[in-house]
Amino acid sequence: MRVGVYPGSFDPVTNGHIDIISRAARIVDKLIVAVALNAGKNPLFQLAERTAMVTEDVKLLADKGASIEIMSFNGLLIDFADQVGASVIIRGLRAVSDFEYEFQMAAMNARLNPKAETAFLMASDRNHFISSRFVKEIGALGGDISHFVSPNVAAKLRARFSDAGE
Ligand code: PNS
């Protein structure tokens, strides 16, 4: 059975992530969406909140393909991939600007654990411009984020920013 890991910060999960999840689930037997603690990135949402948002969005996927499990992890991705028996690490690629970072990460991970292969899925044209960072910025400034995230995530973002404004 081919197990794939789709890791990320998911701060918060966007429609772009969900698109990659649904497509990745069609090319592996089991997909583990791995939500990284990544405390160094100073996330807007706690690990448990980010994991819950991914879980809620994945529940809404009509065509799941393979079985999808949502987990969180702290530590090295390749150690996590080993623990869950994953042979492939899936990442989404949007613009050329993603390439250098992704290339470096894939190469570092390959050196650390050559058994886990990184595979890239190109973001769909509808989603290639969506990033969690801009979604947060637009949300913080009161813009409409409904095209980029699910209604659940949009509500969580609005609540977070209205709390911050109080
Ligand atoms: O969504 P992101 O923030 O681009 O995801 C980055 C992530 C979580 C995949 C990356 O930071 C990661 O793998 N973190 C775990 C720690 C690790 O293994 N670091 C070494 C990477 S070469």
Tab-separated table of C-alpha atoms and ligand atoms in Angstrom:
chain	number	residue	atom	x	y	z
A	1	MET	CA	0.000	0.000	0.000
A	2	ARG	CA	1.415	3.394	-1.018
A	3	VAL	CA	1.167	5.942	1.778
A	4	GLY	CA	1.674	9.627	0.974
A	5	VAL	CA	2.232	12.533	3.323
A	6	TYR	CA	1.101	16.041	2.431
A	7	PRO	CA	2.799	18.285	4.982
A	8	GLY	CA	2.280	21.959	5.640
A	9	SER	CA	1.612	24.676	8.152
A	10	PHE	CA	-1.992	25.117	6.966
A	11	ASP	CA	-2.254	28.467	8.752
A	12	PRO	CA	-5.016	28.366	7.637
A	13	VAL	CA	-5.928	25.709	5.079
A	14	THR	CA	-6.978	27.286	1.751
A	15	ASN	CA	-8.923	26.084	-1.270
A	16	GLY	CA	-5.526	25.571	-2.926
A	17	HIS	CA	-4.519	23.060	-0.232
A	18	ILE	CA	-7.844	21.267	-0.509
A	19	ASP	CA	-7.413	20.955	-4.259
A	20	ILE	CA	-3.972	19.360	-3.782
A	21	ILE	CA	-5.387	17.033	-1.097
A	22	SER	CA	-8.180	15.767	-3.330
A	23	ARG	CA	-5.831	15.224	-6.283
A	24	ALA	CA	-3.085	13.628	-4.153
A	25	ALA	CA	-5.626	11.229	-2.688
A	26	ARG	CA	-6.141	9.824	-6.179
A	27	ILE	CA	-2.497	8.851	-6.632
A	28	VAL	CA	-1.784	7.160	-3.296
A	29	ASP	CA	-3.688	4.492	-1.394
A	30	LYS	CA	-3.649	6.458	1.820
A	31	LEU	CA	-2.949	10.166	2.235
A	32	ILE	CA	-1.865	11.620	5.550
A	33	VAL	CA	-2.277	15.365	5.747
A	34	ALA	CA	0.424	16.346	8.228
A	35	VAL	CA	-0.069	19.648	10.031
A	36	ALA	CA	3.299	20.923	11.255
A	37	LEU	CA	3.694	22.651	14.605
A	38	ASN	CA	6.209	25.072	12.995
A	39	ALA	CA	6.263	27.327	16.042
A	40	GLY	CA	9.131	29.303	14.464
A	41	LYS	CA	6.730	30.616	11.824
A	42	ASN	CA	4.652	32.275	14.550
A	43	PRO	CA	1.342	30.906	13.250
A	44	LEU	CA	-1.925	32.808	13.628
A	45	PHE	CA	-3.742	29.625	14.670
A	46	GLN	CA	-2.687	27.042	17.235
A	47	LEU	CA	-1.783	23.574	15.992
A	48	ALA	CA	-5.090	22.108	17.243
A	49	GLU	CA	-7.099	24.842	15.489
A	50	ARG	CA	-5.227	24.381	12.205
A	51	THR	CA	-5.714	20.613	12.394
A	52	ALA	CA	-9.432	21.014	13.141
A	53	MET	CA	-9.903	23.362	10.169
A	54	VAL	CA	-8.201	20.895	7.792
A	55	THR	CA	-10.355	18.075	9.204
A	56	GLU	CA	-13.558	20.070	8.674
A	57	ASP	CA	-12.640	21.022	5.091
A	58	VAL	CA	-11.612	17.478	4.145
A	59	LYS	CA	-14.976	16.176	5.434
A	60	LEU	CA	-16.648	18.288	2.748
A	61	LEU	CA	-14.662	16.718	-0.099
A	62	ALA	CA	-17.025	14.784	-2.327
A	63	ASP	CA	-14.392	12.800	-4.255
A	64	LYS	CA	-11.816	11.731	-1.716
A	65	GLY	CA	-10.159	8.980	-3.766
A	66	ALA	CA	-7.928	7.253	-1.215
A	67	SER	CA	-8.507	7.313	2.495
A	68	ILE	CA	-7.384	10.589	4.025
A	69	GLU	CA	-6.159	10.961	7.574
A	70	ILE	CA	-5.316	14.265	9.255
A	71	MET	CA	-2.464	14.229	11.768
A	72	SER	CA	-0.236	16.807	13.391
A	73	PHE	CA	3.499	16.507	13.895
A	74	ASN	CA	6.377	18.189	15.617
A	75	GLY	CA	9.959	17.554	14.563
A	76	LEU	CA	11.453	16.531	11.263
A	77	LEU	CA	9.137	15.717	8.405
A	78	ILE	CA	11.227	12.760	7.278
A	79	ASP	CA	11.018	11.232	10.778
A	80	PHE	CA	7.254	11.638	10.682
A	81	ALA	CA	7.136	10.101	7.183
A	82	ASP	CA	9.125	7.133	8.524
A	83	GLN	CA	6.819	6.689	11.526
A	84	VAL	CA	3.705	6.537	9.345
A	85	GLY	CA	5.338	4.365	6.667
A	86	ALA	CA	5.069	6.972	3.899
A	87	SER	CA	7.111	6.497	0.727
A	88	VAL	CA	6.072	9.753	-0.897
A	89	ILE	CA	5.960	13.350	0.305
A	90	ILE	CA	3.575	15.498	-1.681
A	91	ARG	CA	3.934	19.238	-2.123
A	92	GLY	CA	1.995	21.687	-4.225
A	93	LEU	CA	3.799	24.086	-6.558
A	94	ARG	CA	2.252	27.393	-7.486
A	95	ALA	CA	4.467	29.952	-9.153
A	96	VAL	CA	8.129	29.795	-10.130
A	97	SER	CA	8.816	31.615	-6.876
A	98	ASP	CA	7.919	28.433	-4.943
A	99	PHE	CA	10.461	26.431	-6.841
A	100	GLU	CA	13.709	27.357	-5.122
A	101	TYR	CA	12.401	26.761	-1.602
A	102	GLU	CA	10.699	23.525	-2.605
A	103	PHE	CA	13.732	22.295	-4.553
A	104	GLN	CA	15.965	22.902	-1.555
A	105	MET	CA	13.576	21.252	0.883
A	106	ALA	CA	13.114	18.212	-1.363
A	107	ALA	CA	16.881	17.867	-1.764
A	108	MET	CA	17.530	18.185	1.983
A	109	ASN	CA	14.815	15.661	2.779
A	110	ALA	CA	16.176	13.276	0.124
A	111	ARG	CA	19.617	13.469	1.694
A	112	LEU	CA	18.170	12.816	5.149
A	113	ASN	CA	15.958	9.949	4.009
A	114	PRO	CA	16.394	8.728	0.413
A	115	LYS	CA	13.511	6.267	0.858
A	116	ALA	CA	10.899	9.032	0.843
A	117	GLU	CA	10.429	10.574	-2.606
A	118	THR	CA	9.055	14.113	-2.919
A	119	ALA	CA	6.439	14.512	-5.646
A	120	PHE	CA	5.017	17.851	-6.756
A	121	LEU	CA	1.532	18.619	-7.954
A	122	MET	CA	1.066	21.830	-9.899
A	123	ALA	CA	-1.606	24.057	-8.409
A	124	SER	CA	-4.735	24.226	-10.572
A	125	ASP	CA	-5.086	27.421	-12.569
A	126	ARG	CA	-7.998	28.489	-10.337
A	127	ASN	CA	-5.783	28.280	-7.261
A	128	HIS	CA	-2.262	29.073	-8.334
A	129	PHE	CA	-2.300	32.517	-6.715
A	130	ILE	CA	-3.772	31.551	-3.323
A	131	SER	CA	-1.504	31.641	-0.293
A	132	SER	CA	-2.279	31.435	3.425
A	133	ARG	CA	-0.116	34.506	3.963
A	134	PHE	CA	-2.177	36.725	1.642
A	135	VAL	CA	-5.451	35.263	2.886
A	136	LYS	CA	-4.463	36.351	6.411
A	137	GLU	CA	-3.395	39.780	5.212
A	138	ILE	CA	-6.618	40.345	3.241
A	139	GLY	CA	-8.683	39.039	6.177
A	140	ALA	CA	-6.864	41.260	8.659
A	141	LEU	CA	-7.596	44.297	6.499
A	142	GLY	CA	-11.292	43.456	6.183
A	143	GLY	CA	-11.207	42.153	2.572
A	144	ASP	CA	-13.348	39.392	1.116
A	145	ILE	CA	-11.625	36.033	1.583
A	146	SER	CA	-14.590	33.876	0.598
A	147	HIS	CA	-13.037	32.929	-2.776
A	148	PHE	CA	-9.909	31.539	-1.176
A	149	VAL	CA	-11.015	29.525	1.855
A	150	SER	CA	-14.031	27.508	2.992
A	151	PRO	CA	-16.893	29.247	4.831
A	152	ASN	CA	-15.704	27.581	8.050
A	153	VAL	CA	-12.161	28.926	7.711
A	154	ALA	CA	-13.454	32.362	6.658
A	155	ALA	CA	-15.571	32.491	9.824
A	156	LYS	CA	-12.584	31.465	11.968
A	157	LEU	CA	-10.449	34.182	10.380
A	158	ARG	CA	-13.129	36.823	10.853
A	159	ALA	CA	-13.522	35.805	14.493
A	160	ARG	CA	-9.763	35.926	15.040
A	161	PHE	CA	-9.427	39.378	13.535
A	162	SER	CA	-12.455	40.775	15.312
A	163	ASP	CA	-11.002	39.480	18.623
A	164	ALA	CA	-7.732	41.206	17.758
A	165	GLY	CA	-9.530	44.467	17.026
A	166	GLU	CA	-11.350	44.561	20.382
B	1	PNS	O1	3.110	25.042	4.381
B	1	PNS	P1	4.571	25.257	4.603
B	1	PNS	O2	4.771	26.229	5.754
B	1	PNS	O3	5.294	25.672	3.370
B	1	PNS	O4	5.153	23.840	5.059
B	1	PNS	C1	6.499	23.719	5.404
B	1	PNS	C2	6.770	22.358	6.084
B	1	PNS	C3	5.861	22.160	7.268
B	1	PNS	C4	6.519	21.248	5.088
B	1	PNS	C5	8.258	22.366	6.510
B	1	PNS	O5	8.527	23.522	7.254
B	1	PNS	C6	8.625	21.137	7.331
B	1	PNS	O6	8.780	20.071	6.785
B	1	PNS	N1	8.747	21.309	8.666
B	1	PNS	C7	9.096	20.248	9.561
B	1	PNS	C8	10.552	20.373	10.021
B	1	PNS	C9	11.512	19.830	8.977
B	1	PNS	O7	11.486	18.677	8.623
B	1	PNS	N2	12.396	20.715	8.483
B	1	PNS	C10	13.399	20.370	7.512
B	1	PNS	C11	12.940	20.718	6.107
B	1	PNS	S1	14.215	20.404	4.927
